Amino acid sequence: MAPGRARPRGAAVGGERARLLPQAARLVELPCSSDDSDGAMDLPASELDPAVSCSIPPSPSACSRCVRHLAFLWNLLFLLLGLLALAVGVWGLLAKGSAAGARFAPLGSDPMLLLVLAGLSASAVSLAGCLGALRSSPYLLRFFLGAVLAFAGLEVLAALLVLAARHRLRDALRDALLLCLLRYQDEPDLRFLVDEVQRSLRCCGLGSYRDWEANPYFNCSAPGAQACSVPASCCLDPWQNGTVVNALCAAGALRLGDAAAGTVVYMGGCVAQLSAWFRSQAGAIVAGAAVLVLVEAVGALMALKMLGDVTARG
């Protein structure tokens, strides 16, 4: 009786063992077990695909991590510079708007407004680059890359236009200086620019000091103490007692003859002086443009590298 009962019990144990062995084999073959895979182990064997459930994206290499951190710091630097330019431009606009009798210049002739637009554009693009590098976002990286390429294209187009119209640059420079001369008293930033040019280049007016007669405040028929005079930046010696600028150092200079005026103010105009300065600084201007293009190229290459890594991991 005992031998007859042992055979069914052995058969039952063997069947239980045969049923547990495939499950144990599946547990050993799964290489990526985690807290989220508890429910997946209850699925039938036909629904378990180890090749799909264990697809872990490759970790970024040391070179990729270095490029990512460098791109973040690179864009952070230009973000701070853009915010600084934006703050200076906004401060200039507010200071000019609060000045008594100040009027805003047209869009293309207001340096402060142009500085605001440049700072805003640089800040937005650099912020996209920072967040794209920090979050590995392909959308932000594509936006950053497209913006950098657009800026580079505009710079190349501007360089080509300058080369094509280089013979007309003197006339364009004369028109810009004439606008500054006419709005000298109305725009504090233009007045600062004109004074710096005349003082540093030792010139006065466009072609000569008599060009200031076109200004309504310095014209001889204008009322006030500035009639028939020129700005103090035209004076050979604008300092009073060596410490304070004498705003009326050139009073009545337009009534004097050329010989007498030559002892008080600079005789030569600024158009010729600026043209000569640009020709002497051509190498520095080209080097600055090359550095700007190189900076943009480095940013674009880093964005392309990160974008390639994000696409490969995705």
PDB file of C-alpha atoms in Angstrom:
ATOM      1  CA  MET A   1       0.000   0.000   0.000  1.00  0.00           C
ATOM      2  CA  ALA A   2       2.884   2.426   0.748  1.00  0.00           C
ATOM      3  CA  PRO A   3       4.617   1.863  -2.631  1.00  0.00           C
ATOM      4  CA  GLY A   4       1.344   2.401  -4.459  1.00  0.00           C
ATOM      5  CA  ARG A   5       0.815   5.834  -2.833  1.00  0.00           C
ATOM      6  CA  ALA A   6       4.406   7.070  -3.353  1.00  0.00           C
ATOM      7  CA  ARG A   7       4.138   7.139  -7.155  1.00  0.00           C
ATOM      8  CA  PRO A   8       1.314   9.684  -7.390  1.00  0.00           C
ATOM      9  CA  ARG A   9       3.078  11.927  -4.845  1.00  0.00           C
ATOM     10  CA  GLY A  10       6.324  11.800  -6.837  1.00  0.00           C
ATOM     11  CA  ALA A  11       4.440  12.579 -10.023  1.00  0.00           C
ATOM     12  CA  ALA A  12       2.810  15.611  -8.360  1.00  0.00           C
ATOM     13  CA  VAL A  13       6.179  16.923  -7.151  1.00  0.00           C
ATOM     14  CA  GLY A  14       7.671  16.466 -10.582  1.00  0.00           C
ATOM     15  CA  GLY A  15       4.782  18.336 -12.194  1.00  0.00           C
ATOM     16  CA  GLU A  16       5.117  21.235  -9.739  1.00  0.00           C
ATOM     17  CA  ARG A  17       8.823  21.401 -10.417  1.00  0.00           C
ATOM     18  CA  ALA A  18       8.265  21.391 -14.156  1.00  0.00           C
ATOM     19  CA  ARG A  19       5.783  24.259 -13.771  1.00  0.00           C
ATOM     20  CA  LEU A  20       8.147  26.415 -11.634  1.00  0.00           C
ATOM     21  CA  LEU A  21      11.298  25.933 -13.719  1.00  0.00           C
ATOM     22  CA  PRO A  22      10.227  28.148 -16.689  1.00  0.00           C
ATOM     23  CA  GLN A  23       9.216  30.932 -14.307  1.00  0.00           C
ATOM     24  CA  ALA A  24      12.565  30.765 -12.523  1.00  0.00           C
ATOM     25  CA  ALA A  25      14.373  30.777 -15.858  1.00  0.00           C
ATOM     26  CA  ARG A  26      12.492  33.926 -16.900  1.00  0.00           C
ATOM     27  CA  LEU A  27      13.422  35.644 -13.645  1.00  0.00           C
ATOM     28  CA  VAL A  28      17.101  34.864 -14.169  1.00  0.00           C
ATOM     29  CA  GLU A  29      17.104  36.027 -17.808  1.00  0.00           C
ATOM     30  CA  LEU A  30      15.578  39.470 -17.053  1.00  0.00           C
ATOM     31  CA  PRO A  31      18.633  41.768 -16.588  1.00  0.00           C
ATOM     32  CA  CYS A  32      16.797  44.984 -15.692  1.00  0.00           C
ATOM     33  CA  SER A  33      14.595  44.416 -12.699  1.00  0.00           C
ATOM     34  CA  SER A  34      13.309  47.520 -10.908  1.00  0.00           C
ATOM     35  CA  ASP A  35      10.524  48.590  -8.654  1.00  0.00           C
ATOM     36  CA  ASP A  36       8.336  49.356 -11.668  1.00  0.00           C
ATOM     37  CA  SER A  37       8.726  45.818 -13.132  1.00  0.00           C
ATOM     38  CA  ASP A  38       6.770  43.977 -10.408  1.00  0.00           C
ATOM     39  CA  GLY A  39       3.610  44.099 -12.432  1.00  0.00           C
ATOM     40  CA  ALA A  40       5.381  42.948 -15.573  1.00  0.00           C
ATOM     41  CA  MET A  41       6.400  39.665 -13.929  1.00  0.00           C
ATOM     42  CA  ASP A  42       2.772  38.669 -13.554  1.00  0.00           C
ATOM     43  CA  LEU A  43       2.277  38.775 -17.335  1.00  0.00           C
ATOM     44  CA  PRO A  44       2.211  35.527 -19.333  1.00  0.00           C
ATOM     45  CA  ALA A  45       5.406  34.407 -20.964  1.00  0.00           C
ATOM     46  CA  SER A  46       3.985  35.182 -24.420  1.00  0.00           C
ATOM     47  CA  GLU A  47       3.664  38.924 -23.527  1.00  0.00           C
ATOM     48  CA  LEU A  48       7.153  39.310 -22.044  1.00  0.00           C
ATOM     49  CA  ASP A  49       9.748  40.595 -24.540  1.00  0.00           C
ATOM     50  CA  PRO A  50      13.133  40.930 -22.857  1.00  0.00           C
ATOM     51  CA  ALA A  51      14.565  42.881 -25.818  1.00  0.00           C
ATOM     52  CA  VAL A  52      11.903  45.596 -25.432  1.00  0.00           C
ATOM     53  CA  SER A  53      11.514  45.705 -21.649  1.00  0.00           C
ATOM     54  CA  CYS A  54      15.257  45.978 -21.064  1.00  0.00           C
ATOM     55  CA  SER A  55      16.083  48.710 -23.648  1.00  0.00           C
ATOM     56  CA  ILE A  56      18.084  51.172 -21.507  1.00  0.00           C
ATOM     57  CA  PRO A  57      19.408  54.255 -23.366  1.00  0.00           C
ATOM     58  CA  PRO A  58      23.199  54.461 -23.397  1.00  0.00           C
ATOM     59  CA  SER A  59      24.709  56.854 -20.878  1.00  0.00           C
ATOM     60  CA  PRO A  60      26.388  59.962 -22.386  1.00  0.00           C
ATOM     61  CA  SER A  61      30.119  59.787 -22.812  1.00  0.00           C
ATOM     62  CA  ALA A  62      32.587  62.006 -20.987  1.00  0.00           C
ATOM     63  CA  CYS A  63      33.036  64.096 -24.133  1.00  0.00           C
ATOM     64  CA  SER A  64      29.273  64.674 -24.385  1.00  0.00           C
ATOM     65  CA  ARG A  65      29.045  65.722 -20.739  1.00  0.00           C
ATOM     66  CA  CYS A  66      31.975  68.094 -21.181  1.00  0.00           C
ATOM     67  CA  VAL A  67      30.383  69.686 -24.276  1.00  0.00           C
ATOM     68  CA  ARG A  68      27.088  70.037 -22.437  1.00  0.00           C
ATOM     69  CA  HIS A  69      28.636  71.825 -19.453  1.00  0.00           C
ATOM     70  CA  LEU A  70      30.796  74.015 -21.692  1.00  0.00           C
ATOM     71  CA  ALA A  71      27.778  74.992 -23.792  1.00  0.00           C
ATOM     72  CA  PHE A  72      25.838  75.931 -20.674  1.00  0.00           C
ATOM     73  CA  LEU A  73      28.651  78.171 -19.368  1.00  0.00           C
ATOM     74  CA  TRP A  74      29.221  79.618 -22.842  1.00  0.00           C
ATOM     75  CA  ASN A  75      25.598  80.659 -23.241  1.00  0.00           C
ATOM     76  CA  LEU A  76      25.397  81.827 -19.624  1.00  0.00           C
ATOM     77  CA  LEU A  77      28.212  84.296 -20.302  1.00  0.00           C
ATOM     78  CA  PHE A  78      26.446  85.750 -23.336  1.00  0.00           C
ATOM     79  CA  LEU A  79      23.151  85.775 -21.456  1.00  0.00           C
ATOM     80  CA  LEU A  80      24.720  88.016 -18.813  1.00  0.00           C
ATOM     81  CA  LEU A  81      26.249  90.259 -21.477  1.00  0.00           C
ATOM     82  CA  GLY A  82      22.889  90.536 -23.248  1.00  0.00           C
ATOM     83  CA  LEU A  83      21.122  91.414 -20.014  1.00  0.00           C
ATOM     84  CA  LEU A  84      23.764  94.050 -19.313  1.00  0.00           C
ATOM     85  CA  ALA A  85      23.267  95.617 -22.747  1.00  0.00           C
ATOM     86  CA  LEU A  86      19.495  95.487 -22.260  1.00  0.00           C
ATOM     87  CA  ALA A  87      19.754  97.175 -18.862  1.00  0.00           C
ATOM     88  CA  VAL A  88      22.015  99.931 -20.212  1.00  0.00           C
ATOM     89  CA  GLY A  89      19.683 100.550 -23.142  1.00  0.00           C
ATOM     90  CA  VAL A  90      16.572 100.705 -20.951  1.00  0.00           C
ATOM     91  CA  TRP A  91      18.367 103.010 -18.515  1.00  0.00           C
ATOM     92  CA  GLY A  92      19.371 105.282 -21.394  1.00  0.00           C
ATOM     93  CA  LEU A  93      15.817 105.427 -22.747  1.00  0.00           C
ATOM     94  CA  LEU A  94      14.361 106.171 -19.309  1.00  0.00           C
ATOM     95  CA  ALA A  95      16.980 108.830 -18.564  1.00  0.00           C
ATOM     96  CA  LYS A  96      16.390 110.462 -21.924  1.00  0.00           C
ATOM     97  CA  GLY A  97      12.623 110.278 -21.561  1.00  0.00           C
ATOM     98  CA  SER A  98      12.758 111.942 -18.159  1.00  0.00           C
ATOM     99  CA  ALA A  99      14.996 114.750 -19.376  1.00  0.00           C
ATOM    100  CA  ALA A 100      13.274 118.060 -19.913  1.00  0.00           C
ATOM    101  CA  GLY A 101      12.328 118.649 -23.512  1.00  0.00           C
ATOM    102  CA  ALA A 102      13.784 115.337 -24.718  1.00  0.00           C
ATOM    103  CA  ARG A 103      12.297 113.700 -27.745  1.00  0.00           C
ATOM    104  CA  PHE A 104      12.770 110.165 -28.948  1.00  0.00           C
ATOM    105  CA  ALA A 105      14.675 109.692 -32.176  1.00  0.00           C
ATOM    106  CA  PRO A 106      13.405 107.559 -35.050  1.00  0.00           C
ATOM    107  CA  LEU A 107      13.817 103.798 -34.750  1.00  0.00           C
ATOM    108  CA  GLY A 108      16.930 103.563 -36.908  1.00  0.00           C
ATOM    109  CA  SER A 109      18.786 106.529 -35.351  1.00  0.00           C
ATOM    110  CA  ASP A 110      18.363 105.955 -31.617  1.00  0.00           C
ATOM    111  CA  PRO A 111      21.470 104.185 -30.230  1.00  0.00           C
ATOM    112  CA  MET A 112      19.756 103.311 -26.953  1.00  0.00           C
ATOM    113  CA  LEU A 113      16.827 101.647 -28.712  1.00  0.00           C
ATOM    114  CA  LEU A 114      19.193  99.695 -30.936  1.00  0.00           C
ATOM    115  CA  LEU A 115      21.088  98.619 -27.819  1.00  0.00           C
ATOM    116  CA  VAL A 116      17.832  97.429 -26.234  1.00  0.00           C
ATOM    117  CA  LEU A 117      16.950  95.367 -29.312  1.00  0.00           C
ATOM    118  CA  ALA A 118      20.439  93.851 -29.505  1.00  0.00           C
ATOM    119  CA  GLY A 119      20.444  92.985 -25.799  1.00  0.00           C
ATOM    120  CA  LEU A 120      16.964  91.486 -25.974  1.00  0.00           C
ATOM    121  CA  SER A 121      17.854  89.308 -28.974  1.00  0.00           C
ATOM    122  CA  ALA A 122      21.130  88.113 -27.443  1.00  0.00           C
ATOM    123  CA  SER A 123      19.449  87.355 -24.113  1.00  0.00           C
ATOM    124  CA  ALA A 124      16.618  85.359 -25.682  1.00  0.00           C
ATOM    125  CA  VAL A 125      18.929  83.247 -27.852  1.00  0.00           C
ATOM    126  CA  SER A 126      21.430  82.672 -25.029  1.00  0.00           C
ATOM    127  CA  LEU A 127      18.639  81.698 -22.626  1.00  0.00           C
ATOM    128  CA  ALA A 128      17.399  79.124 -25.130  1.00  0.00           C
ATOM    129  CA  GLY A 129      20.944  77.766 -25.400  1.00  0.00           C
ATOM    130  CA  CYS A 130      21.313  77.557 -21.606  1.00  0.00           C
ATOM    131  CA  LEU A 131      18.021  75.766 -21.086  1.00  0.00           C
ATOM    132  CA  GLY A 132      18.595  73.527 -24.086  1.00  0.00           C
ATOM    133  CA  ALA A 133      21.970  72.414 -22.718  1.00  0.00           C
ATOM    134  CA  LEU A 134      20.644  72.037 -19.176  1.00  0.00           C
ATOM    135  CA  ARG A 135      17.495  70.092 -20.076  1.00  0.00           C
ATOM    136  CA  SER A 136      18.801  68.389 -23.226  1.00  0.00           C
ATOM    137  CA  SER A 137      15.742  69.719 -25.037  1.00  0.00           C
ATOM    138  CA  PRO A 138      15.896  69.167 -28.809  1.00  0.00           C
ATOM    139  CA  TYR A 139      13.347  71.943 -29.434  1.00  0.00           C
ATOM    140  CA  LEU A 140      15.362  74.593 -27.610  1.00  0.00           C
ATOM    141  CA  LEU A 141      18.583  73.382 -29.195  1.00  0.00           C
ATOM    142  CA  ARG A 142      17.032  73.614 -32.670  1.00  0.00           C
ATOM    143  CA  PHE A 143      15.759  77.122 -31.901  1.00  0.00           C
ATOM    144  CA  PHE A 144      19.198  78.172 -30.668  1.00  0.00           C
ATOM    145  CA  LEU A 145      20.929  76.673 -33.689  1.00  0.00           C
ATOM    146  CA  GLY A 146      18.490  78.332 -36.101  1.00  0.00           C
ATOM    147  CA  ALA A 147      18.877  81.731 -34.409  1.00  0.00           C
ATOM    148  CA  VAL A 148      22.676  81.545 -34.511  1.00  0.00           C
ATOM    149  CA  LEU A 149      22.633  80.589 -38.182  1.00  0.00           C
ATOM    150  CA  ALA A 150      20.194  83.430 -38.899  1.00  0.00           C
ATOM    151  CA  PHE A 151      22.483  85.937 -37.151  1.00  0.00           C
ATOM    152  CA  ALA A 152      25.480  84.629 -39.067  1.00  0.00           C
ATOM    153  CA  GLY A 153      23.563  84.937 -42.334  1.00  0.00           C
ATOM    154  CA  LEU A 154      22.590  88.541 -41.575  1.00  0.00           C
ATOM    155  CA  GLU A 155      26.191  89.389 -40.758  1.00  0.00           C
ATOM    156  CA  VAL A 156      27.442  87.886 -44.004  1.00  0.00           C
ATOM    157  CA  LEU A 157      24.743  89.766 -45.917  1.00  0.00           C
ATOM    158  CA  ALA A 158      25.716  93.031 -44.210  1.00  0.00           C
ATOM    159  CA  ALA A 159      29.392  92.445 -45.056  1.00  0.00           C
ATOM    160  CA  LEU A 160      28.518  91.814 -48.699  1.00  0.00           C
ATOM    161  CA  LEU A 161      26.413  94.980 -48.826  1.00  0.00           C
ATOM    162  CA  VAL A 162      29.258  97.010 -47.329  1.00  0.00           C
ATOM    163  CA  LEU A 163      31.687  95.629 -49.900  1.00  0.00           C
ATOM    164  CA  ALA A 164      29.261  96.275 -52.758  1.00  0.00           C
ATOM    165  CA  ALA A 165      28.501  99.840 -51.645  1.00  0.00           C
ATOM    166  CA  ARG A 166      31.910 100.771 -50.240  1.00  0.00           C
ATOM    167  CA  HIS A 167      32.140 103.745 -52.636  1.00  0.00           C
ATOM    168  CA  ARG A 168      28.969 105.199 -51.138  1.00  0.00           C
ATOM    169  CA  LEU A 169      30.033 104.807 -47.530  1.00  0.00           C
ATOM    170  CA  ARG A 170      31.404 108.341 -47.428  1.00  0.00           C
ATOM    171  CA  ASP A 171      28.016 109.755 -48.456  1.00  0.00           C
ATOM    172  CA  ALA A 172      26.220 107.521 -45.932  1.00  0.00           C
ATOM    173  CA  LEU A 173      28.622 108.648 -43.215  1.00  0.00           C
ATOM    174  CA  ARG A 174      28.020 112.276 -44.154  1.00  0.00           C
ATOM    175  CA  ASP A 175      24.236 111.796 -43.962  1.00  0.00           C
ATOM    176  CA  ALA A 176      24.518 110.155 -40.535  1.00  0.00           C
ATOM    177  CA  LEU A 177      26.695 112.960 -39.207  1.00  0.00           C
ATOM    178  CA  LEU A 178      24.317 115.563 -40.641  1.00  0.00           C
ATOM    179  CA  LEU A 179      21.445 113.940 -38.757  1.00  0.00           C
ATOM    180  CA  CYS A 180      23.495 114.036 -35.561  1.00  0.00           C
ATOM    181  CA  LEU A 181      24.376 117.675 -36.193  1.00  0.00           C
ATOM    182  CA  LEU A 182      20.744 118.700 -36.676  1.00  0.00           C
ATOM    183  CA  ARG A 183      19.512 116.813 -33.584  1.00  0.00           C
ATOM    184  CA  TYR A 184      22.498 117.704 -31.426  1.00  0.00           C
ATOM    185  CA  GLN A 185      20.495 119.578 -28.806  1.00  0.00           C
ATOM    186  CA  ASP A 186      17.471 117.249 -28.859  1.00  0.00           C
ATOM    187  CA  GLU A 187      19.153 113.873 -28.306  1.00  0.00           C
ATOM    188  CA  PRO A 188      21.529 113.472 -25.340  1.00  0.00           C
ATOM    189  CA  ASP A 189      23.026 110.244 -26.688  1.00  0.00           C
ATOM    190  CA  LEU A 190      23.682 111.773 -30.116  1.00  0.00           C
ATOM    191  CA  ARG A 191      25.212 114.816 -28.455  1.00  0.00           C
ATOM    192  CA  PHE A 192      27.521 112.565 -26.460  1.00  0.00           C
ATOM    193  CA  LEU A 193      28.511 110.697 -29.639  1.00  0.00           C
ATOM    194  CA  VAL A 194      29.229 113.886 -31.594  1.00  0.00           C
ATOM    195  CA  ASP A 195      31.254 115.382 -28.759  1.00  0.00           C
ATOM    196  CA  GLU A 196      33.355 112.240 -28.424  1.00  0.00           C
ATOM    197  CA  VAL A 197      34.043 112.126 -32.182  1.00  0.00           C
ATOM    198  CA  GLN A 198      34.957 115.820 -32.412  1.00  0.00           C
ATOM    199  CA  ARG A 199      37.088 115.723 -29.271  1.00  0.00           C
ATOM    200  CA  SER A 200      38.988 112.533 -30.096  1.00  0.00           C
ATOM    201  CA  LEU A 201      39.538 113.256 -33.809  1.00  0.00           C
ATOM    202  CA  ARG A 202      40.061 116.996 -33.292  1.00  0.00           C
ATOM    203  CA  CYS A 203      37.546 118.004 -35.911  1.00  0.00           C
ATOM    204  CA  CYS A 204      34.433 120.179 -36.093  1.00  0.00           C
ATOM    205  CA  GLY A 205      31.344 119.815 -38.268  1.00  0.00           C
ATOM    206  CA  LEU A 206      31.066 117.747 -41.440  1.00  0.00           C
ATOM    207  CA  GLY A 207      33.428 119.487 -43.835  1.00  0.00           C
ATOM    208  CA  SER A 208      34.350 122.463 -41.657  1.00  0.00           C
ATOM    209  CA  TYR A 209      33.293 124.214 -38.484  1.00  0.00           C
ATOM    210  CA  ARG A 210      30.838 126.391 -40.439  1.00  0.00           C
ATOM    211  CA  ASP A 211      28.521 123.397 -40.947  1.00  0.00           C
ATOM    212  CA  TRP A 212      27.138 124.136 -37.467  1.00  0.00           C
ATOM    213  CA  GLU A 213      25.229 127.060 -38.965  1.00  0.00           C
ATOM    214  CA  ALA A 214      22.645 124.455 -40.077  1.00  0.00           C
ATOM    215  CA  ASN A 215      21.804 123.730 -36.445  1.00  0.00           C
ATOM    216  CA  PRO A 216      18.858 125.902 -35.310  1.00  0.00           C
ATOM    217  CA  TYR A 217      20.462 126.546 -31.914  1.00  0.00           C
ATOM    218  CA  PHE A 218      23.917 127.593 -33.218  1.00  0.00           C
ATOM    219  CA  ASN A 219      22.675 129.601 -36.187  1.00  0.00           C
ATOM    220  CA  CYS A 220      23.501 133.280 -35.995  1.00  0.00           C
ATOM    221  CA  SER A 221      19.809 134.175 -36.234  1.00  0.00           C
ATOM    222  CA  ALA A 222      18.897 132.012 -33.235  1.00  0.00           C
ATOM    223  CA  PRO A 223      18.241 133.609 -29.843  1.00  0.00           C
ATOM    224  CA  GLY A 224      20.335 132.757 -26.822  1.00  0.00           C
ATOM    225  CA  ALA A 225      23.954 132.629 -25.833  1.00  0.00           C
ATOM    226  CA  GLN A 226      24.772 129.782 -28.235  1.00  0.00           C
ATOM    227  CA  ALA A 227      23.962 131.810 -31.364  1.00  0.00           C
ATOM    228  CA  CYS A 228      26.848 132.020 -33.849  1.00  0.00           C
ATOM    229  CA  SER A 229      28.888 129.500 -31.859  1.00  0.00           C
ATOM    230  CA  VAL A 230      29.828 125.816 -32.062  1.00  0.00           C
ATOM    231  CA  PRO A 231      29.875 123.065 -29.416  1.00  0.00           C
ATOM    232  CA  ALA A 232      32.561 123.137 -26.764  1.00  0.00           C
ATOM    233  CA  SER A 233      33.984 119.876 -28.161  1.00  0.00           C
ATOM    234  CA  CYS A 234      35.219 121.910 -31.163  1.00  0.00           C
ATOM    235  CA  CYS A 235      37.392 124.168 -29.002  1.00  0.00           C
ATOM    236  CA  LEU A 236      41.142 123.847 -29.017  1.00  0.00           C
ATOM    237  CA  ASP A 237      41.161 124.465 -25.263  1.00  0.00           C
ATOM    238  CA  PRO A 238      37.670 123.873 -23.809  1.00  0.00           C
ATOM    239  CA  TRP A 239      38.839 123.817 -20.191  1.00  0.00           C
ATOM    240  CA  GLN A 240      38.306 126.699 -17.844  1.00  0.00           C
ATOM    241  CA  ASN A 241      40.957 126.870 -15.120  1.00  0.00           C
ATOM    242  CA  GLY A 242      42.055 123.419 -16.300  1.00  0.00           C
ATOM    243  CA  THR A 243      39.252 121.590 -14.499  1.00  0.00           C
ATOM    244  CA  VAL A 244      35.790 122.625 -15.816  1.00  0.00           C
ATOM    245  CA  VAL A 245      34.599 122.599 -19.418  1.00  0.00           C
ATOM    246  CA  ASN A 246      33.638 126.051 -20.621  1.00  0.00           C
ATOM    247  CA  ALA A 247      30.448 125.570 -22.635  1.00  0.00           C
ATOM    248  CA  LEU A 248      30.878 129.024 -24.234  1.00  0.00           C
ATOM    249  CA  CYS A 249      34.518 128.636 -25.230  1.00  0.00           C
ATOM    250  CA  ALA A 250      33.533 128.981 -28.905  1.00  0.00           C
ATOM    251  CA  ALA A 251      31.058 131.833 -28.481  1.00  0.00           C
ATOM    252  CA  GLY A 252      30.873 133.954 -31.638  1.00  0.00           C
ATOM    253  CA  ALA A 253      33.219 131.634 -33.583  1.00  0.00           C
ATOM    254  CA  LEU A 254      30.951 131.707 -36.657  1.00  0.00           C
ATOM    255  CA  ARG A 255      31.283 135.521 -36.859  1.00  0.00           C
ATOM    256  CA  LEU A 256      35.056 135.317 -37.000  1.00  0.00           C
ATOM    257  CA  GLY A 257      37.138 134.871 -40.076  1.00  0.00           C
ATOM    258  CA  ASP A 258      38.937 131.622 -40.776  1.00  0.00           C
ATOM    259  CA  ALA A 259      42.240 132.896 -39.487  1.00  0.00           C
ATOM    260  CA  ALA A 260      40.793 134.135 -36.205  1.00  0.00           C
ATOM    261  CA  ALA A 261      38.531 131.096 -35.790  1.00  0.00           C
ATOM    262  CA  GLY A 262      41.535 128.803 -36.285  1.00  0.00           C
ATOM    263  CA  THR A 263      42.949 130.024 -32.992  1.00  0.00           C
ATOM    264  CA  VAL A 264      39.762 129.021 -31.140  1.00  0.00           C
ATOM    265  CA  VAL A 265      38.244 125.914 -32.775  1.00  0.00           C
ATOM    266  CA  TYR A 266      39.270 123.033 -35.013  1.00  0.00           C
ATOM    267  CA  MET A 267      38.906 123.980 -38.666  1.00  0.00           C
ATOM    268  CA  GLY A 268      38.737 120.590 -40.366  1.00  0.00           C
ATOM    269  CA  GLY A 269      35.555 118.520 -40.732  1.00  0.00           C
ATOM    270  CA  CYS A 270      34.898 115.087 -39.249  1.00  0.00           C
ATOM    271  CA  VAL A 271      33.897 113.239 -42.432  1.00  0.00           C
ATOM    272  CA  ALA A 272      37.457 113.120 -43.758  1.00  0.00           C
ATOM    273  CA  GLN A 273      38.831 112.305 -40.314  1.00  0.00           C
ATOM    274  CA  LEU A 274      36.365 109.447 -39.791  1.00  0.00           C
ATOM    275  CA  SER A 275      37.069 108.037 -43.252  1.00  0.00           C
ATOM    276  CA  ALA A 276      40.790 108.035 -42.515  1.00  0.00           C
ATOM    277  CA  TRP A 277      40.149 106.435 -39.113  1.00  0.00           C
ATOM    278  CA  PHE A 278      38.077 103.637 -40.658  1.00  0.00           C
ATOM    279  CA  ARG A 279      40.799 102.960 -43.211  1.00  0.00           C
ATOM    280  CA  SER A 280      43.435 102.783 -40.484  1.00  0.00           C
ATOM    281  CA  GLN A 281      41.277 100.468 -38.365  1.00  0.00           C
ATOM    282  CA  ALA A 282      40.267  98.139 -41.206  1.00  0.00           C
ATOM    283  CA  GLY A 283      42.411  95.299 -39.837  1.00  0.00           C
ATOM    284  CA  ALA A 284      40.935  95.581 -36.356  1.00  0.00           C
ATOM    285  CA  ILE A 285      37.393  95.678 -37.774  1.00  0.00           C
ATOM    286  CA  VAL A 286      38.021  92.544 -39.851  1.00  0.00           C
ATOM    287  CA  ALA A 287      39.575  90.792 -36.830  1.00  0.00           C
ATOM    288  CA  GLY A 288      36.569  91.697 -34.671  1.00  0.00           C
ATOM    289  CA  ALA A 289      34.169  90.367 -37.306  1.00  0.00           C
ATOM    290  CA  ALA A 290      36.198  87.144 -37.549  1.00  0.00           C
ATOM    291  CA  VAL A 291      36.101  86.690 -33.766  1.00  0.00           C
ATOM    292  CA  LEU A 292      32.324  87.197 -33.779  1.00  0.00           C
ATOM    293  CA  VAL A 293      31.864  84.599 -36.520  1.00  0.00           C
ATOM    294  CA  LEU A 294      34.161  82.200 -34.633  1.00  0.00           C
ATOM    295  CA  VAL A 295      32.126  82.621 -31.435  1.00  0.00           C
ATOM    296  CA  GLU A 296      28.912  81.875 -33.318  1.00  0.00           C
ATOM    297  CA  ALA A 297      30.514  78.880 -35.042  1.00  0.00           C
ATOM    298  CA  VAL A 298      31.633  77.401 -31.706  1.00  0.00           C
ATOM    299  CA  GLY A 299      28.124  77.813 -30.286  1.00  0.00           C
ATOM    300  CA  ALA A 300      26.567  76.211 -33.359  1.00  0.00           C
ATOM    301  CA  LEU A 301      28.978  73.243 -33.267  1.00  0.00           C
ATOM    302  CA  MET A 302      28.270  72.586 -29.597  1.00  0.00           C
ATOM    303  CA  ALA A 303      24.523  72.750 -30.263  1.00  0.00           C
ATOM    304  CA  LEU A 304      24.903  70.284 -33.139  1.00  0.00           C
ATOM    305  CA  LYS A 305      26.887  67.899 -30.907  1.00  0.00           C
ATOM    306  CA  MET A 306      24.280  68.004 -28.133  1.00  0.00           C
ATOM    307  CA  LEU A 307      21.444  67.647 -30.626  1.00  0.00           C
ATOM    308  CA  GLY A 308      23.110  64.573 -32.115  1.00  0.00           C
ATOM    309  CA  ASP A 309      23.539  63.028 -28.648  1.00  0.00           C
ATOM    310  CA  VAL A 310      19.901  63.715 -27.722  1.00  0.00           C
ATOM    311  CA  THR A 311      18.692  62.178 -30.983  1.00  0.00           C
ATOM    312  CA  ALA A 312      20.879  59.105 -30.513  1.00  0.00           C
ATOM    313  CA  ARG A 313      19.584  58.518 -26.961  1.00  0.00           C
ATOM    314  CA  GLY A 314      15.993  59.084 -28.065  1.00  0.00           C
TER     315      GLY A 314
END
